[in-house]
Short mmCIF file of C-alpha atoms in Angstrom, two decimals:
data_model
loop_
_atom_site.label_atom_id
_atom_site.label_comp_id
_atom_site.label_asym_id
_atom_site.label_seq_id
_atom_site.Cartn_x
_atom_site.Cartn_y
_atom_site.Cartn_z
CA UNK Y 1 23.76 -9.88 33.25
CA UNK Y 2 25.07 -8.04 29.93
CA UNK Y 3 25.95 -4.23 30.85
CA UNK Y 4 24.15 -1.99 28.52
CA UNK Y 5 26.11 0.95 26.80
CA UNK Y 6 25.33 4.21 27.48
CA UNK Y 7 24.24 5.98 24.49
CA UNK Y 8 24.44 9.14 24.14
CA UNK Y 9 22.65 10.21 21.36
CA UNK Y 10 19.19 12.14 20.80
CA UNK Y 11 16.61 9.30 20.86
CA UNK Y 12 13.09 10.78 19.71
CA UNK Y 13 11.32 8.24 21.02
CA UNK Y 14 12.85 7.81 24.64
CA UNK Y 15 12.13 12.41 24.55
CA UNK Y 16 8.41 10.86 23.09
CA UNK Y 17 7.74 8.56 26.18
CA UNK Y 18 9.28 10.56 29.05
CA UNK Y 19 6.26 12.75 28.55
CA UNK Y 20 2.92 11.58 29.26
CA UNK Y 21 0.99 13.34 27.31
CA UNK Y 22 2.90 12.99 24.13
CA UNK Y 23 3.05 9.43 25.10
CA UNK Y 24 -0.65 8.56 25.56
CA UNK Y 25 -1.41 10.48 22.07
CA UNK Y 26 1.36 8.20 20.99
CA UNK Y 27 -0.59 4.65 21.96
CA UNK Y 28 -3.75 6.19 20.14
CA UNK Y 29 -2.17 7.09 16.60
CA UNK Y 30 -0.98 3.58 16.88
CA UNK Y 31 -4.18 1.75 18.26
CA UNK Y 32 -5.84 3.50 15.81
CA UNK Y 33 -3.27 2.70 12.95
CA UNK Y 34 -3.24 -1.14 14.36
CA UNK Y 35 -7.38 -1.22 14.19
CA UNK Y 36 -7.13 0.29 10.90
CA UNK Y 37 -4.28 -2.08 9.14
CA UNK Y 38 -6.65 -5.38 10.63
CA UNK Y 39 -9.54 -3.67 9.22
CA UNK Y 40 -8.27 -3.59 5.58
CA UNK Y 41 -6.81 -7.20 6.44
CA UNK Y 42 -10.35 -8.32 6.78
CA UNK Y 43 -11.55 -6.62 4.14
CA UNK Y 44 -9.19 -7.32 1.38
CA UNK Y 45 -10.15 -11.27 2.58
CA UNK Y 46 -13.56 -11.02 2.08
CA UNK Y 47 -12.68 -9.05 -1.38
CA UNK Y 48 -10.77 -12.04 -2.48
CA UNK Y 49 -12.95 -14.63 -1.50
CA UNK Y 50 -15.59 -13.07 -2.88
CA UNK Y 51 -13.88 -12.94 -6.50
CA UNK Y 52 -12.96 -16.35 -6.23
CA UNK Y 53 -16.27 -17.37 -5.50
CA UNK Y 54 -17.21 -14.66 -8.97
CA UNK Y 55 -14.74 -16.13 -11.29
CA UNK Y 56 -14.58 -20.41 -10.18
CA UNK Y 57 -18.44 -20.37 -10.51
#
């Protein structure tokens, strides 16, 4: 097994997930942010398929 370094710097995410709280609101901005990035995915799809369907026709 490789032996990790110790670091010993100020990581704002490790301070981020050592507290619950801050951690939970955390998962939400980013399920939120992940639901919302598919969301345009989709959409932008159906956008392009649609004006393909427009202009080929």
């Amino acid at each position: 097994m490789l032996k990790r370094k110790k670091y010993y710097g100020n990581d704002p995410i490790k301070k981020l997930m050592n507290d619950p709280e801050k951690a939970e609101k955390y998962y939400k901005v980013a399920f939120l942010l992940n639901i919302w990035m598919w969301f345009s995915i989709f959409l932008g799809s159906l956008i392009f398929i649609y004006w393909t369907y427009i202009s080929l026709s």
